Coordinates of C-alpha atoms in Angstrom, one line a residue:
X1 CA -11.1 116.2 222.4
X2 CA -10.7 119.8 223.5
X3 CA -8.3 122.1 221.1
X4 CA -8.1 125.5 220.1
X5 CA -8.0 126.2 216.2
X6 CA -6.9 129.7 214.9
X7 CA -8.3 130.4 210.9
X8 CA -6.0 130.8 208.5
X9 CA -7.6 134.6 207.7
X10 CA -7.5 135.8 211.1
X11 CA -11.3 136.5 211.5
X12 CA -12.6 133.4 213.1
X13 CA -11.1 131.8 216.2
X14 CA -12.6 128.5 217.8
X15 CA -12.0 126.9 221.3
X16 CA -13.6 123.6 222.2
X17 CA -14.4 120.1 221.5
X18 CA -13.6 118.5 218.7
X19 CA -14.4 114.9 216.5
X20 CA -12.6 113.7 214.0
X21 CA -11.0 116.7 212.8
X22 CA -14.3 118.6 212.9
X23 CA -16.0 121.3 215.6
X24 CA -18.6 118.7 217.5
X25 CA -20.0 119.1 220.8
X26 CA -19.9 122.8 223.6
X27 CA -17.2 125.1 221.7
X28 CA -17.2 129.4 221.7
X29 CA -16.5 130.4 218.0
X30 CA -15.2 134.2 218.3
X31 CA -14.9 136.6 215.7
X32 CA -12.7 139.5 215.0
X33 CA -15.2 142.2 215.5
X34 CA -16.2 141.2 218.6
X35 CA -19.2 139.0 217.9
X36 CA -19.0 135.3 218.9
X37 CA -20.9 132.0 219.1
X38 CA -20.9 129.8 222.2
X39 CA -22.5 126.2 222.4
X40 CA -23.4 122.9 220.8
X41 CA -21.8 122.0 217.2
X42 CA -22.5 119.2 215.6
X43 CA -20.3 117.8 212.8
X44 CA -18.5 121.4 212.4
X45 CA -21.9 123.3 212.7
X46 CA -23.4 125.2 214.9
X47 CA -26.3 123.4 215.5
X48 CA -28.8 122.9 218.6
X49 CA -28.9 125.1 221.8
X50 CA -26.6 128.2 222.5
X51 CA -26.0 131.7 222.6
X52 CA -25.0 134.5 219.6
X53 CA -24.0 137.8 220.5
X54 CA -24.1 140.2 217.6
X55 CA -21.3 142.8 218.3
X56 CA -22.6 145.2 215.6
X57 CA -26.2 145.2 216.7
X58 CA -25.2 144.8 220.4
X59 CA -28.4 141.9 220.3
X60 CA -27.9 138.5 222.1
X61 CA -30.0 135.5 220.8
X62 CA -30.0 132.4 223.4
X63 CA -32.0 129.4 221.5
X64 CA -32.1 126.7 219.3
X65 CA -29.8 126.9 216.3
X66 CA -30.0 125.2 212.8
X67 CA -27.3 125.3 210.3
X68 CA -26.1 128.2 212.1
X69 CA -29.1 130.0 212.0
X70 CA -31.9 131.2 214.3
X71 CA -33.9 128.4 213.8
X72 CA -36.7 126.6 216.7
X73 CA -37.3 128.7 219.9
X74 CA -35.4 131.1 221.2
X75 CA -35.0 134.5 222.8
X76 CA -33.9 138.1 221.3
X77 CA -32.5 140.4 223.8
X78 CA -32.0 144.1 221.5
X79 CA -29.5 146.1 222.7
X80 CA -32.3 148.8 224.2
X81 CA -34.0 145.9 226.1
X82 CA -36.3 145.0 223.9
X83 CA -36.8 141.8 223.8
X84 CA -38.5 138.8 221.8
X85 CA -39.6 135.6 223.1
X86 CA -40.7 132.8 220.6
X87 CA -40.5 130.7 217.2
X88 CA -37.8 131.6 214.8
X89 CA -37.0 130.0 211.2
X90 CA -34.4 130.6 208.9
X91 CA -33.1 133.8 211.2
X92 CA -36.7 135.8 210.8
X93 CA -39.5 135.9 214.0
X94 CA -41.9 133.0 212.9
X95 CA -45.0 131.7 214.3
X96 CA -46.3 132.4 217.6
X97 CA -43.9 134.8 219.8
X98 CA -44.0 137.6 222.3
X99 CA -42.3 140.6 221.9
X100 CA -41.6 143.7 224.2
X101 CA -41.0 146.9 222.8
X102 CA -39.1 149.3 225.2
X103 CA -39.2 153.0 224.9
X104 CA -37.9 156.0 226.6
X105 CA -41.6 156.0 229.3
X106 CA -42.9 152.7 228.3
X107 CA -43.2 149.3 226.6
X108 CA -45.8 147.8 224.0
X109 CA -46.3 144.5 224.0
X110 CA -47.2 142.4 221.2
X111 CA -48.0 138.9 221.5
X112 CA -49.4 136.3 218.4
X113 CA -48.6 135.3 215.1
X114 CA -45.2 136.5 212.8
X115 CA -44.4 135.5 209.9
X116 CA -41.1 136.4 208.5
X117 CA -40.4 139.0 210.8
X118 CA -43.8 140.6 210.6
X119 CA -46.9 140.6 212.6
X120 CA -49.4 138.2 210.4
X121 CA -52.3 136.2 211.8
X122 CA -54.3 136.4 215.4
X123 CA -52.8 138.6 217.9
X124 CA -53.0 141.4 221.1
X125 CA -50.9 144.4 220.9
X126 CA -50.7 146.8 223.7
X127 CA -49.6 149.9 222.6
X128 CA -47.3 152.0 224.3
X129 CA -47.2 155.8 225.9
X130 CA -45.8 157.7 222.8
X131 CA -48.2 158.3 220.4
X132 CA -48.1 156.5 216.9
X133 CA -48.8 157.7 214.0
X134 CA -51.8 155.8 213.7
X135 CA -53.2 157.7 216.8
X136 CA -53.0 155.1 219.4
X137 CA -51.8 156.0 222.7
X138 CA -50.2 153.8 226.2
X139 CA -53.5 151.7 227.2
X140 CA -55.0 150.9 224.0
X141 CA -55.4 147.4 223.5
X142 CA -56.2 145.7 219.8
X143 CA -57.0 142.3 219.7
X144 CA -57.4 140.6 216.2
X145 CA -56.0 140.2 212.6
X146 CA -53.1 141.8 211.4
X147 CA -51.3 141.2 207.8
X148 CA -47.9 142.4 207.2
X149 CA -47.4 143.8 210.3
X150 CA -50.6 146.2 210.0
X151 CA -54.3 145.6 211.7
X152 CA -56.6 143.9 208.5
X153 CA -59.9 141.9 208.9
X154 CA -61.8 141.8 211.7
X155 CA -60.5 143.0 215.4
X156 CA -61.3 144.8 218.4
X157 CA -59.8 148.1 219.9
X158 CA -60.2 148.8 223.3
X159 CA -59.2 152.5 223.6
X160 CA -57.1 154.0 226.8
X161 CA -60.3 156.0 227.7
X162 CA -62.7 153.7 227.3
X163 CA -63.8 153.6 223.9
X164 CA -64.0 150.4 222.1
X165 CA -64.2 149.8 218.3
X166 CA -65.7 146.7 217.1
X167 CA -64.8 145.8 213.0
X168 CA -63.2 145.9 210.0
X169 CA -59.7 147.6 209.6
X170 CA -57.6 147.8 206.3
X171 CA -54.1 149.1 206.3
X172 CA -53.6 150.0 210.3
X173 CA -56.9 151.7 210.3
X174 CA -60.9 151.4 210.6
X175 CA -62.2 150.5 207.7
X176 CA -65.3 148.8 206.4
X177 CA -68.2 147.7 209.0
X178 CA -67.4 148.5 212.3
X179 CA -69.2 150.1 215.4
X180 CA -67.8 152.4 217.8
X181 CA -68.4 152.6 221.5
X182 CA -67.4 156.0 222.5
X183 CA -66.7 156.5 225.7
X184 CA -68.6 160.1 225.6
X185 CA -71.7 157.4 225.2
X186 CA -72.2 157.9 221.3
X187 CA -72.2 155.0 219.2
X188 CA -72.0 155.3 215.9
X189 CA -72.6 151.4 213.6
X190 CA -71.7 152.0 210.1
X191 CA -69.0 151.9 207.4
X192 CA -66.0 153.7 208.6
X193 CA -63.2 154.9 205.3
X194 CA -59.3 155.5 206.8
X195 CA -60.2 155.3 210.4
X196 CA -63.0 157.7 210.1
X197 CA -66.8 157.4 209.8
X198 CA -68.1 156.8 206.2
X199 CA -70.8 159.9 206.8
X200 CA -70.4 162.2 209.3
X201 CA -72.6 164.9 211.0
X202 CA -71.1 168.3 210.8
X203 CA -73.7 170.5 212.1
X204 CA -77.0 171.3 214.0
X205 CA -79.8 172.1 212.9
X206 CA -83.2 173.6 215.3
X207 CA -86.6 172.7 214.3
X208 CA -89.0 175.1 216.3
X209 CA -92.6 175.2 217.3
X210 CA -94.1 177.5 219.9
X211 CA -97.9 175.5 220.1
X212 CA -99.4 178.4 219.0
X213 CA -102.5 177.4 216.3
X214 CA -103.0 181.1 215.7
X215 CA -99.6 181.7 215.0
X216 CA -99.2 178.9 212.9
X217 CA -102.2 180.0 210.3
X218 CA -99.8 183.1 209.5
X219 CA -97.6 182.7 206.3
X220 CA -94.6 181.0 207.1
X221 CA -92.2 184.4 207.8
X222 CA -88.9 184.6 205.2
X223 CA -86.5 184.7 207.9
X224 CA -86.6 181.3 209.4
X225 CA -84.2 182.7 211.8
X226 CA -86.1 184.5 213.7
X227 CA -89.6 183.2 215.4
X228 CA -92.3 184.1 218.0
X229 CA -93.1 182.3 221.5
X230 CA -95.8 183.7 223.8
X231 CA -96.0 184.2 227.6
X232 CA -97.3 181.2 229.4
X233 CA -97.3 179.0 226.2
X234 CA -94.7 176.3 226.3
X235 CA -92.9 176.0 223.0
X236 CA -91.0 172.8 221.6
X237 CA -87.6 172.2 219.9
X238 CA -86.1 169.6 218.2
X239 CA -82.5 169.3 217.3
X240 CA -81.1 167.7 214.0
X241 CA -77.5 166.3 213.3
X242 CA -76.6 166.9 209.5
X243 CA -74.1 166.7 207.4
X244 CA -72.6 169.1 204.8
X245 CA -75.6 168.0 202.5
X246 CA -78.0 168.9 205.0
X247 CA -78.6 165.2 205.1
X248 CA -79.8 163.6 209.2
X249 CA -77.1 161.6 210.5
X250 CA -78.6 158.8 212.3
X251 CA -76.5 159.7 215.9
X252 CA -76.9 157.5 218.9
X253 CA -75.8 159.4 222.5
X254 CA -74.6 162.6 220.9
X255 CA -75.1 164.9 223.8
X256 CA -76.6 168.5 222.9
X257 CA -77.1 171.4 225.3
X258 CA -79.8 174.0 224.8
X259 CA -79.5 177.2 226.2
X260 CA -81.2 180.8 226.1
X261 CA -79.2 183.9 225.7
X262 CA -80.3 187.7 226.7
X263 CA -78.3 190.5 225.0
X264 CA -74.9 191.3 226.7
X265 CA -74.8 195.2 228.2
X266 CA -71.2 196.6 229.4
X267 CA -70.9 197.8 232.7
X268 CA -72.4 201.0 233.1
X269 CA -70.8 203.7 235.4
X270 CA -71.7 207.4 236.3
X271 CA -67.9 208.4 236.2
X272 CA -67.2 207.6 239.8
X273 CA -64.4 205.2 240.9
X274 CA -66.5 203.2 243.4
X275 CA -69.6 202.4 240.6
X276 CA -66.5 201.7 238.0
X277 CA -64.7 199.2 240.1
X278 CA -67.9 197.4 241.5
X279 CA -68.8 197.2 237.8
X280 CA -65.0 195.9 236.9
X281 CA -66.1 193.1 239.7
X282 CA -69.4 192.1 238.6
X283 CA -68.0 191.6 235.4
X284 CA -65.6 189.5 236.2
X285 CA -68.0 187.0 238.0
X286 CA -70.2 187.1 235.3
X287 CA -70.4 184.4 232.7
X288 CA -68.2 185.0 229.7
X289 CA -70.8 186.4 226.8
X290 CA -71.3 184.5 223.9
X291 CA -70.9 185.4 220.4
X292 CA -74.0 184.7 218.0
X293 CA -74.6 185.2 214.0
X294 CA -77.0 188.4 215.2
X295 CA -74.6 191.1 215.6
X296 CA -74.0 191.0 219.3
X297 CA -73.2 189.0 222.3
X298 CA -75.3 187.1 224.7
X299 CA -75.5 186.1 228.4
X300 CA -77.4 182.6 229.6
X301 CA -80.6 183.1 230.7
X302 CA -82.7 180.9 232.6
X303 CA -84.6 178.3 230.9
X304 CA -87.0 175.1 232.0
X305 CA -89.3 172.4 231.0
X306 CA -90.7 172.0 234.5
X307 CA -93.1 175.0 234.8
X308 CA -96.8 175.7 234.7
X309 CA -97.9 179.0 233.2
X310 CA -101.3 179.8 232.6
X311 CA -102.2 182.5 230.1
X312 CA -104.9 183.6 232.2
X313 CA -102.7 185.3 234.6
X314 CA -101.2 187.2 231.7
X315 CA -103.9 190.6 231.7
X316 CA -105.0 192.5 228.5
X317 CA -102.9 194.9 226.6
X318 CA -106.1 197.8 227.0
X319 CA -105.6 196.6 231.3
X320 CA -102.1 196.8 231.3
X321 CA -102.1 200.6 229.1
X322 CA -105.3 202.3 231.5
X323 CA -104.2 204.0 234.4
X324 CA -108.0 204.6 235.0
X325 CA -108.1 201.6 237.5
X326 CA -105.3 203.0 239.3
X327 CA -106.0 205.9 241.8
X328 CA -107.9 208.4 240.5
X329 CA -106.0 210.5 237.6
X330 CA -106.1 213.9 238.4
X331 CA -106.2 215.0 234.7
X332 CA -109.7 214.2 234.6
X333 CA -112.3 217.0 234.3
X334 CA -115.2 217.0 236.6
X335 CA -118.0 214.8 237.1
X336 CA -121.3 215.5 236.8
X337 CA -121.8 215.8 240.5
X338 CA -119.4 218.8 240.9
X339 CA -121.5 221.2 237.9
X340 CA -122.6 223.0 240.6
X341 CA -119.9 224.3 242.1
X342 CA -119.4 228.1 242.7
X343 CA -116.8 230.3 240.6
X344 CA -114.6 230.4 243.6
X345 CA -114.6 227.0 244.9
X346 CA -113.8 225.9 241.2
X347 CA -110.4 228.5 241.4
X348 CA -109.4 227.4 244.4
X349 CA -110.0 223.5 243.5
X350 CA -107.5 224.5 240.1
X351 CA -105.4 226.4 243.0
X352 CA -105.1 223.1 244.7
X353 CA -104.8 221.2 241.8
X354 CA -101.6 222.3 240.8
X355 CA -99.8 222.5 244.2
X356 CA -100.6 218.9 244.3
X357 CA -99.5 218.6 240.3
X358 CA -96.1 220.3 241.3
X359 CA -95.7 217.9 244.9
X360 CA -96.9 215.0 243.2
X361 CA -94.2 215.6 240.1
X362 CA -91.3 216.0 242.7
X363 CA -92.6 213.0 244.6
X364 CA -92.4 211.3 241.1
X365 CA -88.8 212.6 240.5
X366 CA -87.8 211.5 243.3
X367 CA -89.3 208.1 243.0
X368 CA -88.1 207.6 239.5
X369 CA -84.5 208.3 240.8
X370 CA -85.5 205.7 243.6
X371 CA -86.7 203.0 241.5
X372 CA -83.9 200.8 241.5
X373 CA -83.1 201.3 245.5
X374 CA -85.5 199.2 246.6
X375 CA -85.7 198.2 250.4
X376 CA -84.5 194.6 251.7
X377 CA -88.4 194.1 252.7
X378 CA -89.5 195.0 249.5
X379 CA -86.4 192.1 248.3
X380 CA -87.8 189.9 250.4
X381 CA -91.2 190.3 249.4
X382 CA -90.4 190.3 245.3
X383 CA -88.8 187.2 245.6
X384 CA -88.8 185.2 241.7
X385 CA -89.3 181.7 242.5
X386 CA -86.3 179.7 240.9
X387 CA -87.0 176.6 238.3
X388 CA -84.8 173.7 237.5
X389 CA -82.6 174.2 234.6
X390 CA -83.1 171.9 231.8
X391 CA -81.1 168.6 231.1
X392 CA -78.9 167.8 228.4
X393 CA -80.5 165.5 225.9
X394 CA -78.4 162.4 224.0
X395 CA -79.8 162.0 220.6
X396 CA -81.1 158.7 219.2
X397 CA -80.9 158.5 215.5
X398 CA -80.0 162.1 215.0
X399 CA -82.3 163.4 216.8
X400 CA -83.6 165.0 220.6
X401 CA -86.3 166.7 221.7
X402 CA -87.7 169.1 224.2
X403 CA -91.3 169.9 225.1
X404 CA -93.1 172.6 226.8
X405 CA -90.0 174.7 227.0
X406 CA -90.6 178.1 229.2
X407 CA -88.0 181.0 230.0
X408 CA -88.8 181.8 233.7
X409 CA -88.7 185.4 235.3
X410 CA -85.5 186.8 235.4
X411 CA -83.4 186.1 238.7
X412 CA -82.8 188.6 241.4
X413 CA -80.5 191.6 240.1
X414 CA -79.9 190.0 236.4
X415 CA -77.2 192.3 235.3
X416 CA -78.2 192.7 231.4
X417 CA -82.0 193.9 233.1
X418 CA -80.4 196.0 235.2
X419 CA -77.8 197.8 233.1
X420 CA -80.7 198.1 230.0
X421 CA -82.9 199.7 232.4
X422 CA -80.0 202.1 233.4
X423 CA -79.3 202.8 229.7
X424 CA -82.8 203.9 228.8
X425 CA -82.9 206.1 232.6
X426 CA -79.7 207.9 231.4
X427 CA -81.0 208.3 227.5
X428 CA -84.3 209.8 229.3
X429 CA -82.9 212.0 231.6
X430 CA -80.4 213.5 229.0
X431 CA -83.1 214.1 226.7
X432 CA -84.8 215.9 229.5
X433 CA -87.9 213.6 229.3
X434 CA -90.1 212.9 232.1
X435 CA -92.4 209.9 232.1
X436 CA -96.1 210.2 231.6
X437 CA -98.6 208.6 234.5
X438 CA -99.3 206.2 231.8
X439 CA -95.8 205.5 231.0
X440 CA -95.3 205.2 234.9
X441 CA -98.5 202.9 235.5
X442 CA -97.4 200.4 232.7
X443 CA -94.1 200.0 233.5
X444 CA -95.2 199.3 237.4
X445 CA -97.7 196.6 235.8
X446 CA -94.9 195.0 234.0
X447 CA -93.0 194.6 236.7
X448 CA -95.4 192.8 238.6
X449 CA -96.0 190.8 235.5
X450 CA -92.2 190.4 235.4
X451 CA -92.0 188.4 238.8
X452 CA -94.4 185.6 236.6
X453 CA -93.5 185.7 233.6
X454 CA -90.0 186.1 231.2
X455 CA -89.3 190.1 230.3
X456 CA -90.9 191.3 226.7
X457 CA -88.0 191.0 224.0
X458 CA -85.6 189.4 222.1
X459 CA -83.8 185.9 223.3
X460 CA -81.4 184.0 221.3
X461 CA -81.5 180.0 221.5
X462 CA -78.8 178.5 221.4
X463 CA -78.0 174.6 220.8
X464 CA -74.3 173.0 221.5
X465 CA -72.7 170.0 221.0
X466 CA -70.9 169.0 224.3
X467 CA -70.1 165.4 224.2
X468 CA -67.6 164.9 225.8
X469 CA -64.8 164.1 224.8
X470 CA -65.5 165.4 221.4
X471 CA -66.5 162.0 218.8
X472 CA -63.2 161.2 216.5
X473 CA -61.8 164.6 218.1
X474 CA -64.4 167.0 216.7
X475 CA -67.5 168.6 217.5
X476 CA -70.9 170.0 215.7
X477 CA -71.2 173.6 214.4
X478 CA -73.5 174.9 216.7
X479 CA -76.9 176.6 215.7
X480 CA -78.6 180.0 216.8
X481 CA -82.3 180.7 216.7
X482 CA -83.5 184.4 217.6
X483 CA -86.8 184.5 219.5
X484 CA -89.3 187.5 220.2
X485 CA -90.9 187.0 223.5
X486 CA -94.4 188.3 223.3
X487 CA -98.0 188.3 224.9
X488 CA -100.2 185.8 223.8
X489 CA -102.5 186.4 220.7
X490 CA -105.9 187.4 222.1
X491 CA -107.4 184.4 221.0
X492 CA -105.3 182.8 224.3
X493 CA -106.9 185.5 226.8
X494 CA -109.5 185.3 229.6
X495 CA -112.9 186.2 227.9
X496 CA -114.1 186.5 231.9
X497 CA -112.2 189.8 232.0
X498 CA -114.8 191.5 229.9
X499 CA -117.0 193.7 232.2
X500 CA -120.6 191.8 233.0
X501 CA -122.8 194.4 234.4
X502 CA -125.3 191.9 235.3
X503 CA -123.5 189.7 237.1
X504 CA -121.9 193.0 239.1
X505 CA -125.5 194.0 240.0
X506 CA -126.8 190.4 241.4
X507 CA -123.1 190.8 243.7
X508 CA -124.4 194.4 244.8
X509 CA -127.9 192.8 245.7
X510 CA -126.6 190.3 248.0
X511 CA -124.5 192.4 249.7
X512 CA -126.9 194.4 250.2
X513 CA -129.7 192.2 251.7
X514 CA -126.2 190.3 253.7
X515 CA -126.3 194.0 255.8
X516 CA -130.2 194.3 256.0
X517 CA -130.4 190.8 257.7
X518 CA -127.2 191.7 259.7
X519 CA -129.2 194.4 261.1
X520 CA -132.2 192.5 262.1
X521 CA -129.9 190.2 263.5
X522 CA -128.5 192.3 265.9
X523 CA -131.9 194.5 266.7
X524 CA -133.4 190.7 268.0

């Protein structure tokens, strides 16, 4: 029947049913330290369903019971609300089970296989917030093999951002064939070693070619940093990804920017407050310059692949350089027709001369001081058309590609134009150096040309890995290419710019006979 039965040490006290001297059927066996045992005994041991509390531990195991041990199904509850839910044998987590990890934000959740105590066989782990020490964060999910409580063989890990790795792994970590879905859209199928790609890219490499024929007959130049393109001919680049051993890593989505770069000017101010702080501002809305390998800084400048130059609006350097199609130069001596001249119409023609030498050089003065105020008509009418920017490229076994590249005409008030033009006005003018009508008449033709085409000089190309976010936390060494804008060779140039006299007479002729029978016309 029911009894109570006190142990002769002290330790253990028992309360319940009893058979034939011994502990059978519902009892509570309480020990000194606070622990106890409460439920079926059979034959004076605990054996079949009931409930330990482990005083030391502060865990509570409700379940099936063997011999007085964990032994069947049951559930753990830990003393920070963890809890386990499944097969036990001999007191260890056996066989299929669940068990909820709590922490101080979340819970991971691991539900499959154990064997004694350990994770061993199929199973899902959710990981929790904190981050592990193998890198996983709250979200990831792996579903697979795991031995002795680490991921081995073959399993899947769905990653909290969206990256999922498909493969091997060896002790907690990628390792043998596996592919990897990033979720920047780079995949990378391979052999991975300790959770990292067997052969990794570290760097970018530009491979240039500016469709020149001419150009390319030329010895190859030493400095393979440093190459030609031409106004109005679209030039290519491709873009490698290489390792340490300049070896192409076969990529798939990497995603590389290309962008130009014009040298970085300071502000430039004439010492008063008001051109110093506007400066200050522009600055600051400015993009940030960026370093290069050349010595100094760059600003973006505007490229595209959706232009269509023509060389044959690009005119001749011996066009661009005489002033003699301009109005007429007044330096000239005179022509044929004025030999016969008197003595005093000649001294009063130089007398003339030079009062128009001495207004026309103060009207130039003043112009050249002017040159940068220009009206908002004139704005309006010197409007640069604007191109679309080029596209990022993904590369597909290492490797993207551009064609027919172009740099555009500057936009309106490009600040690295403007300040270099207000550099060389302020080396000029402290040198006390006017500019010849030459000097005047080319620089107006280059600004026309200007509005068409890219300025003359030196751009910097520039090539980025942006993937984002970076691939395994790191991204390629970027790679700089210094270009020299020129005009074309003359091989590219408009042979119909050469004079034909014949052709100007035959235009002469029917002009002429055009006003003889617009005469008649008008006499009937």
């Amino acid at each position: 029947g029911h009894g109570i039965y006190q142990y002769e040490n002290k330790y253990f006290r028992y309360e319940g049913q009893w058979r034939n001297g011994t502990k059978h059927g519902h009892g509570k066996l309480q020990m000194a330290d606070g622990s106890y045992y409460e439920g079926t005994f059979s034959n004076g041991e605990i054996d079949g369903k009931g409930m330990r509390f482990f005083s030391q531990t502060g865990s509570k195991y409700t379940g099936q019971f063997v011999k007085g041990e964990l032994h069947g199904r049951g559930t753990m509850v830990y003393a920070d609300g963890s809890m386990y839910e499944g097969e036990w044998y001999r007191n260890r987590k056996h066989g299929y089970g669940i068990m909820k990890t709590l922490g101080s934000n979340s819970s991971e959740v691991y539900e499959g296989s154990y064997d004694k105590n350990m994770k061993h066989g199929v199973g899902t782990m959710m990981y929790a917030k904190k981050i592990r020490s193998d890198g996983c964060r709250n979200g990831d999910r792996y579903e697979g093999m795991w031995v002795n409580d680490m991921r081995e063989g073959r399993g899947i890990l769905y990653s909290n951002d969206g990256s999922v790795y498909e493969g091997n792994f060896q002790g907690d970590s990628f390792s043998g064939r596996g592919v990897m879905h990033h979720i920047s859209g780079l995949i990378y199928d391979g052999l991975w070693v300790n959770g990292f790609p067997e052969i990794m890219a570290t760097k970018l490499k530009i491979s240039f070619d500016n469709n020149s024929e001419i150009d390319k007959k030329k010895k190859s130049p030493k400095d393979k940093t440093k190459v030609s393109i031409f106004q109005g001919i679209g030039f290519t680049v491709s873009v490698e990804c290489l390792n340490e051993s300049n070896r192409v890593i076969l990529d798939q989505g990497r995603e590389i920017r290309l962008t130009v770069g014009f040298r970085y000017y300071p502000p430039v101010s004439d010492n008063e407050k008001e051109d110093a702080l506007f400066d200050m501002i522009e600055d600051d809305v400015e993009e940030k310059p960026i370093e290069t390998p050349f010595g100094y800084s760059v600003v973006p400048y505007p490229i595209t692949d959706q232009i269509n130059f023509s060389v044959e609006d690009i005119p001749d350097d011996d066009e661009q350089d005489d002033p003699s199609k301009s109005p007429t130069d007044p330096s000239q001596g005179p022509t044929a027709e004025s030999g016969d001249e008197s003595s005093d119409e000649k001294q009063e023609n130089t007398e003339n001369d030079k009062e128009e030498n001495s207004e026309e050089k103060d009207e130039e003065d003043k112009a050249e001081g002017d040159e940068n105020d220009e009206s908002p008509d004139m704005e309006k009418e010197n409007t640069v058309p604007q191109f679309p920017p080029i596209t990022t490229l993904r590369t597909k076994d290492g490797l993207c590609k551009w064609d027919d590249l172009h740099l555009t005409p500057a936009p309106p008030k490009y600040r690295p134009f403007e300040r270099m033009e207000e550099q060389e006005r302020l080396k000029s003018q402290s040198k006390n150096r006017s500019r010849s009508k030459v000097d005047k008449f080319r620089m107006k033709k280059q600004k026309a040309l200007e509005e068409k085409f890219a300025k003359l000089g030196e751009y910097i190309l520039i090539v980025e890995d942006v993937t984002n976010p970076p691939f395994m936390n790191r991204r390629l060494e970027p790679d700089f290419l210094l270009m020299k804008l020129k005009q074309p060779p003359k091989e590219f140039k408009r042979e119909s710019k050469k004079w034909d006299t014949s052709s100007h007479i035959k235009a002469s002729m029917r002009v002429k006979e055009d006003e003889i029978l617009s005469k008649k016309h008008l006499k009937d």
